[in-house]
XYZ file of C-alpha atoms in Angstrom:
460
model
C 0.000 0.000 0.000
C 1.440 3.454 -0.858
C 2.778 5.295 2.159
C 0.570 8.350 1.688
C -2.554 6.146 1.855
C -1.480 4.012 4.789
C -2.580 6.296 7.616
C -5.833 7.166 5.879
C -6.653 3.476 5.580
C -5.719 2.778 9.188
C -7.972 5.456 10.579
C -10.862 4.718 8.252
C -11.049 1.246 9.732
C -10.685 2.512 13.277
C -13.494 2.478 15.767
C -15.637 5.515 16.589
C -13.897 8.663 15.365
C -12.984 11.508 17.682
C -13.521 15.165 16.899
C -10.879 16.873 19.017
C -7.740 15.975 20.888
C -8.703 14.805 24.384
C -7.419 12.987 27.443
C -3.969 14.569 27.426
C -1.704 13.004 30.013
C 2.032 12.722 30.580
C 4.557 10.934 32.762
C 8.298 10.703 33.238
C 10.294 7.515 32.636
C 13.688 6.515 31.217
C 15.022 10.059 31.095
C 12.123 11.514 29.073
C 8.556 12.794 29.444
C 5.902 10.856 27.501
C 2.927 12.963 26.375
C -0.036 10.910 25.135
C -3.426 12.050 23.869
C -6.397 10.793 21.901
C -6.182 12.133 18.357
C -9.018 13.782 16.475
C -10.314 12.533 13.138
C -9.559 13.258 10.383
C -5.958 13.490 11.432
C -4.546 17.031 11.570
C -1.408 17.550 9.522
C 0.377 18.781 12.645
C 0.030 18.570 16.408
C 1.958 21.045 18.578
C 2.829 20.529 22.243
C 3.147 23.469 24.633
C 4.276 23.617 28.259
C 4.415 25.941 31.242
C 4.995 25.527 35.002
C 1.462 26.789 35.688
C -1.862 26.091 33.992
C -2.657 28.191 30.905
C -5.632 28.832 28.632
C -3.831 29.838 25.440
C -0.713 28.634 23.681
C 0.393 32.260 23.447
C 1.091 32.103 27.199
C 3.288 28.993 26.986
C 6.404 27.681 25.268
C 6.144 25.394 22.284
C 8.179 22.260 22.894
C 7.658 20.676 19.506
C 5.388 20.185 16.535
C 5.005 16.798 14.869
C 3.575 15.796 11.523
C 0.905 13.064 11.441
C 3.472 10.612 10.092
C 5.534 11.304 13.236
C 3.007 11.414 16.073
C 1.541 8.162 14.728
C 4.992 6.578 14.137
C 4.337 5.700 10.485
C 7.668 3.853 10.079
C 6.589 1.271 12.647
C 3.294 0.666 10.846
C 4.825 0.623 7.402
C 7.809 -1.602 8.099
C 6.593 -3.926 10.855
C 2.796 -4.165 11.055
C 0.016 -1.811 9.966
C -1.707 -2.505 13.295
C 1.406 -1.747 15.378
C 1.347 1.111 17.879
C 4.277 2.392 19.949
C 5.277 0.613 23.147
C 6.624 3.073 25.692
C 7.528 2.972 29.401
C 4.488 2.501 31.613
C 3.284 5.393 33.810
C 3.363 2.950 36.731
C 7.063 2.268 36.239
C 6.403 -1.423 35.612
C 6.306 -2.940 32.145
C 5.261 -1.135 28.962
C 2.304 0.952 27.878
C 0.940 0.098 24.440
C -0.692 3.075 22.763
C -4.266 2.592 21.660
C -5.060 2.806 17.973
C -6.426 6.356 18.298
C -3.644 7.688 20.530
C -0.761 9.948 19.529
C 2.618 10.575 21.147
C 5.184 13.318 21.763
C 8.379 12.809 23.776
C 10.130 15.632 25.640
C 13.761 15.387 26.821
C 14.444 17.517 29.931
C 17.790 19.111 30.736
C 16.930 19.839 34.368
C 14.418 18.553 36.927
C 11.084 20.305 37.136
C 7.318 20.113 36.652
C 5.234 21.353 33.714
C 1.681 21.405 32.425
C 1.558 19.952 28.895
C -1.071 20.973 26.314
C -1.690 19.666 22.802
C -3.277 21.637 19.943
C -3.922 20.754 16.321
C -2.338 22.735 13.489
C -2.514 26.463 14.354
C -5.106 26.328 17.136
C -4.373 28.330 20.282
C -7.190 27.479 22.722
C -6.309 25.339 25.724
C -9.271 23.898 27.612
C -8.956 22.357 31.059
C -10.028 18.733 31.115
C -9.630 18.413 27.371
C -6.267 19.219 25.826
C -4.039 19.967 28.831
C -2.775 17.729 31.620
C -4.822 17.817 34.809
C -1.785 18.881 36.840
C 1.861 19.705 36.467
C 3.905 16.628 35.546
C 7.114 16.185 37.528
C 10.307 14.932 35.904
C 13.898 14.283 36.930
C 17.279 14.793 35.344
C 19.676 11.965 36.111
C 21.786 11.177 33.009
C 23.865 8.598 34.882
C 21.245 6.703 36.867
C 18.261 7.277 34.567
C 19.591 7.782 31.017
C 17.608 8.092 27.808
C 16.937 4.720 26.178
C 15.848 3.114 22.917
C 12.595 1.172 23.149
C 11.869 -2.264 21.708
C 8.687 -2.290 19.595
C 8.523 -5.730 18.016
C 10.297 -9.073 17.764
C 9.682 -11.133 14.615
C 11.383 -13.648 12.289
C 13.137 -12.233 9.260
C 10.756 -12.216 6.289
C 13.711 -12.743 3.961
C 15.721 -15.597 5.465
C 14.991 -18.530 7.762
C 16.937 -18.767 10.997
C 17.110 -15.033 11.712
C 15.277 -12.860 14.236
C 14.515 -9.146 13.839
C 13.912 -6.457 16.447
C 12.324 -3.056 15.810
C 13.235 -0.054 17.969
C 12.094 3.543 18.368
C 13.811 6.478 20.033
C 12.887 10.157 20.151
C 15.286 13.023 19.428
C 16.205 15.975 21.600
C 15.991 19.044 19.353
C 17.645 22.367 20.222
C 19.037 25.346 18.345
C 22.364 25.049 20.152
C 23.743 21.780 18.792
C 26.371 21.656 21.553
C 23.796 21.729 24.369
C 24.033 17.960 24.811
C 23.004 15.916 27.799
C 25.918 13.750 28.992
C 23.941 10.673 27.949
C 22.126 12.011 24.899
C 23.380 14.406 22.198
C 21.225 16.954 20.403
C 19.900 15.187 17.290
C 17.656 17.855 15.718
C 17.084 21.578 15.571
C 14.384 23.065 17.817
C 11.744 22.822 15.073
C 12.193 19.021 14.939
C 12.309 18.402 18.685
C 10.676 15.095 19.597
C 10.905 13.547 16.134
C 10.961 9.721 16.257
C 13.893 7.658 15.031
C 13.302 4.094 13.827
C 15.817 1.296 13.330
C 15.904 -2.476 12.950
C 18.414 -5.103 13.987
C 18.571 -8.731 12.846
C 20.737 -11.626 13.961
C 21.033 -15.422 13.614
C 18.886 -17.410 16.019
C 21.919 -19.336 17.253
C 24.029 -16.244 17.972
C 26.640 -16.807 20.677
C 26.138 -13.981 23.154
C 28.772 -15.259 25.584
C 31.523 -13.755 23.431
C 31.722 -10.201 22.030
C 30.315 -10.149 18.505
C 30.531 -7.696 15.581
C 28.028 -5.050 14.506
C 27.369 -4.361 10.812
C 25.594 -1.088 9.998
C 23.622 -0.739 6.753
C 22.440 2.604 5.308
C 19.687 2.427 2.681
C 19.560 4.272 -0.630
C 17.321 7.144 -1.682
C 13.635 6.306 -1.336
C 14.538 3.221 0.691
C 13.762 2.046 4.214
C 15.453 0.191 7.030
C 13.396 -2.922 6.237
C 15.314 -3.291 2.955
C 18.404 -4.231 4.949
C 17.146 -6.995 7.183
C 19.049 -10.278 7.175
C 18.570 -12.026 3.835
C 16.959 -9.064 2.067
C 19.905 -8.185 -0.169
C 20.764 -11.515 -1.740
C 23.132 -9.905 -4.243
C 25.479 -8.893 -1.428
C 24.491 -11.673 1.002
C 23.905 -9.643 4.156
C 23.146 -12.644 6.315
C 25.441 -12.337 9.325
C 26.868 -15.651 10.480
C 27.733 -13.987 13.761
C 26.886 -10.665 15.287
C 24.014 -8.362 14.464
C 22.942 -6.288 11.489
C 21.751 -2.728 12.182
C 19.581 -0.938 9.599
C 18.778 2.746 10.100
C 15.730 4.534 8.705
C 16.471 7.966 7.258
C 13.335 10.090 6.952
C 12.599 13.600 8.167
C 9.127 15.103 7.843
C 8.775 18.691 6.730
C 8.081 20.922 3.785
C 10.890 21.103 1.215
C 10.003 24.302 -0.617
C 6.809 23.192 -2.413
C 7.176 19.474 -1.657
C 4.863 18.450 1.222
C 6.048 16.302 4.131
C 6.295 12.610 3.265
C 8.324 9.576 4.402
C 10.517 9.607 1.284
C 12.467 12.710 2.324
C 15.889 11.715 3.679
C 18.720 13.710 5.185
C 21.294 11.753 3.176
C 22.286 10.114 6.468
C 23.913 13.396 7.491
C 21.694 16.169 8.825
C 20.081 19.464 7.859
C 20.508 23.158 8.320
C 20.139 24.694 11.725
C 17.355 27.148 10.881
C 15.314 24.836 8.678
C 11.573 25.514 9.092
C 9.600 22.327 8.288
C 6.168 23.869 8.802
C 5.860 26.268 5.867
C 6.328 26.301 2.113
C 8.807 28.623 0.413
C 11.187 27.864 3.254
C 14.445 28.207 1.339
C 17.154 29.974 3.345
C 17.729 33.656 2.711
C 20.975 33.950 4.694
C 23.999 31.771 5.451
C 23.155 28.864 7.708
C 24.986 25.961 9.357
C 24.416 22.363 8.337
C 24.554 20.239 11.481
C 25.181 16.482 11.384
C 22.043 15.638 13.383
C 21.554 12.262 11.678
C 25.170 11.232 12.166
C 24.824 12.058 15.859
C 21.764 9.805 16.102
C 23.533 6.915 14.393
C 26.570 7.164 16.687
C 24.412 7.322 19.799
C 22.442 4.235 18.720
C 25.754 2.400 18.259
C 26.777 3.397 21.775
C 23.403 2.306 23.184
C 23.701 -1.098 21.496
C 27.232 -1.483 22.863
C 26.016 -0.754 26.387
C 23.075 -3.145 26.172
C 24.459 -5.999 24.064
C 27.767 -7.832 23.966
C 29.049 -5.967 20.889
C 32.765 -5.774 20.228
C 33.487 -2.030 19.780
C 36.524 -2.918 17.695
C 34.404 -4.724 15.095
C 31.828 -2.176 13.978
C 31.504 -2.091 10.178
C 29.487 0.316 8.032
C 28.007 -0.355 4.596
C 25.768 1.540 2.215
C 24.217 1.514 -1.227
C 23.683 4.582 -3.438
C 22.601 7.381 -1.067
C 23.604 5.030 1.743
C 27.099 4.839 0.285
C 27.351 8.619 0.523
C 26.265 8.411 4.157
C 28.639 5.544 4.896
C 31.587 7.321 3.331
C 30.853 10.483 5.286
C 30.480 8.555 8.549
C 33.729 6.671 8.015
C 35.565 9.869 7.092
C 34.222 11.775 10.088
C 34.699 8.966 12.613
C 37.480 6.732 11.260
C 38.442 5.172 14.596
C 34.848 4.105 15.241
C 34.648 1.733 12.251
C 36.735 -1.306 11.442
C 35.788 -1.082 7.751
C 33.531 0.711 5.297
C 32.014 -0.978 2.242
C 30.590 1.232 -0.479
C 28.140 -0.015 -3.134
C 27.246 2.198 -6.119
C 28.696 5.384 -4.713
C 25.899 7.886 -4.209
C 27.750 11.169 -4.413
C 26.458 11.600 -7.944
C 27.733 14.192 -10.421
C 31.084 15.911 -10.260
C 31.214 17.779 -6.956
C 32.453 20.962 -8.612
C 29.426 20.958 -10.926
C 27.063 20.728 -7.960
C 28.892 23.478 -6.120
C 28.969 25.831 -9.104
C 25.215 25.408 -9.509
C 24.711 26.083 -5.821
C 26.658 29.325 -6.150
C 24.638 30.431 -9.163
C 21.415 29.575 -7.357
C 22.290 31.160 -4.049
C 23.813 34.525 -4.765
C 25.091 34.600 -1.189
C 26.611 32.349 1.403
C 29.596 31.342 -0.728
C 32.537 33.167 -2.175
C 32.843 33.505 -5.936
C 35.385 30.691 -6.025
C 33.921 27.166 -5.759
C 36.812 25.932 -3.645
C 36.366 28.608 -0.974
C 33.033 28.056 0.798
C 32.275 29.793 4.074
C 32.608 27.528 7.093
C 31.420 27.610 10.672
C 31.822 24.868 13.270
C 33.581 22.816 10.622
C 30.500 22.695 8.376
C 29.599 24.522 5.147
C 26.982 27.258 5.135
C 24.862 27.211 1.984
C 23.137 30.493 1.332
C 20.243 29.059 -0.640
C 18.605 25.764 -1.351
C 19.808 23.905 -4.453
C 17.759 24.261 -7.603
C 14.929 21.845 -8.379
C 17.206 19.329 -10.097
C 19.502 19.253 -7.097
C 16.512 19.008 -4.799
C 15.345 15.915 -6.649
C 18.833 14.464 -6.359
C 19.408 15.311 -2.723
C 15.891 15.570 -1.267
C 17.477 17.290 1.712
C 16.422 20.604 3.321
C 19.893 21.923 2.655
C 22.118 19.759 0.487
C 25.554 19.607 2.128
C 28.389 20.065 -0.401
C 30.593 17.254 0.834
C 34.398 17.304 0.975
C 34.792 20.850 -0.274
C 38.176 21.231 1.449
C 39.972 18.668 -0.738
C 37.787 18.155 -3.742
C 38.262 14.954 -5.704
C 37.807 15.034 -9.443
C 36.407 11.515 -9.714
C 33.494 10.124 -7.743
C 32.871 6.893 -9.585
C 35.794 5.026 -8.032
C 35.263 2.934 -4.936
C 36.307 4.905 -1.885
C 36.587 8.145 -3.872
C 36.939 10.247 -0.720
C 39.277 7.973 1.195
C 42.979 8.547 1.697
C 43.916 5.137 0.324
C 42.127 1.998 -0.803
C 42.493 -1.551 0.390
C 41.393 -4.764 -1.384
C 37.870 -6.090 -1.085
C 36.302 -2.671 -0.586
C 37.858 -2.248 2.841
C 38.793 1.383 3.258
C 41.484 2.673 5.593
C 41.126 6.087 7.187
C 43.953 8.108 8.694
C 42.756 11.325 10.307
C 41.350 11.267 13.835
C 37.902 12.880 14.278
C 37.781 16.195 16.083
C 34.376 15.872 17.727
C 34.427 12.371 19.201
C 36.102 11.351 22.414
C 37.037 7.771 23.158
C 35.931 6.840 26.637
C 35.924 3.565 28.508
C 32.800 3.628 30.689
C 31.791 0.710 32.812
C 29.620 -0.621 29.968
C 32.423 -0.570 27.403
C 33.515 1.809 24.673
C 31.115 4.374 23.303
C 31.676 7.445 21.115
C 30.620 10.698 22.721
C 30.041 13.975 20.927
C 31.732 16.946 22.515
């Protein structure tokens, strides 16, 4: 079933429809606040969540924490890639077990940076009215801040056999991003993974492993990044017979790269990736004609999420941190190359299939300059930089948008441009046989630590 019709179908077959968001409640667990409400029908394009230490009657008197598209507050990736009847499983308000959302319930997740208590209200689209007993919590919801003893977690959603190969088990996980304008305002246990406009966006990933996996010994982790228009489900064990991704030992991790928001005149939809990298800091996903009019900073939000998920898996499973491998096809090869270049000591190898960097980098950059009119110097090899990242002044033209489908296409490797992108490992310092790439430079924004749970990368 086409993605755009999936939610419509699900709610058409639902029980009695609701006509406004009701029964808003929230609780704290596992380092985050879980805001749940009963959604109205038909589904609003957006739900916004507001908060304040005291009760309020209008959103104008409170602070907006986040605003989620219907594909996000309903967790469309879970329904599309696991089961159309699946709903999120989150920590229980009682502190014991899990709470399974009802079919008509929606979810927003808030990540605190200090202890406190807030009233939470939910409004559809651009509504402002807050009505006691309807769309605001009955009382202020208390929450803690204990990154060491109560860290943020990923949450298991489903366990099922691989649909592509016998003898393999799959696990589906969700996590929810902390979005802030200051990308360095990280919790010790949880880095910033989105700008403020995308606070609370869900992240979906799948792992698969052989049923007879030996968990008594440290085992490897293989990371797969999908191509443009793809999904994490495409990289479950046995799904890519041409490259035989059926791990004999260890686990296979498949990320899902989608980010809901308007891209100029293109409406939000699940086929809008970040190229496994990130997006610009001031990207506004809620309006059309949202191309930047001034220099901006592209932040590697998606890379941060991927690294944190690796670290979470290392802490919770017997993964050998010295045997983490990354692979990608097409757009995923671009993401894999960038990850391996940025964090060379984190990966034991990188395997690139059908390199996804596309046309000659200089051609892309020249067209960006002609399109932008600001944000770059006149010379293609001298972009403006801040925080080690390029600052495009304008969105790419429509052809580039179709190629990149990113809110701000990052011109990769501008410092030392390569003239050929068709060769395997085109951005590496040297090539090794069998598509194993060696990297030399140490990353500048990752610190190796040896916590009690084993190695994990940590963004500074």
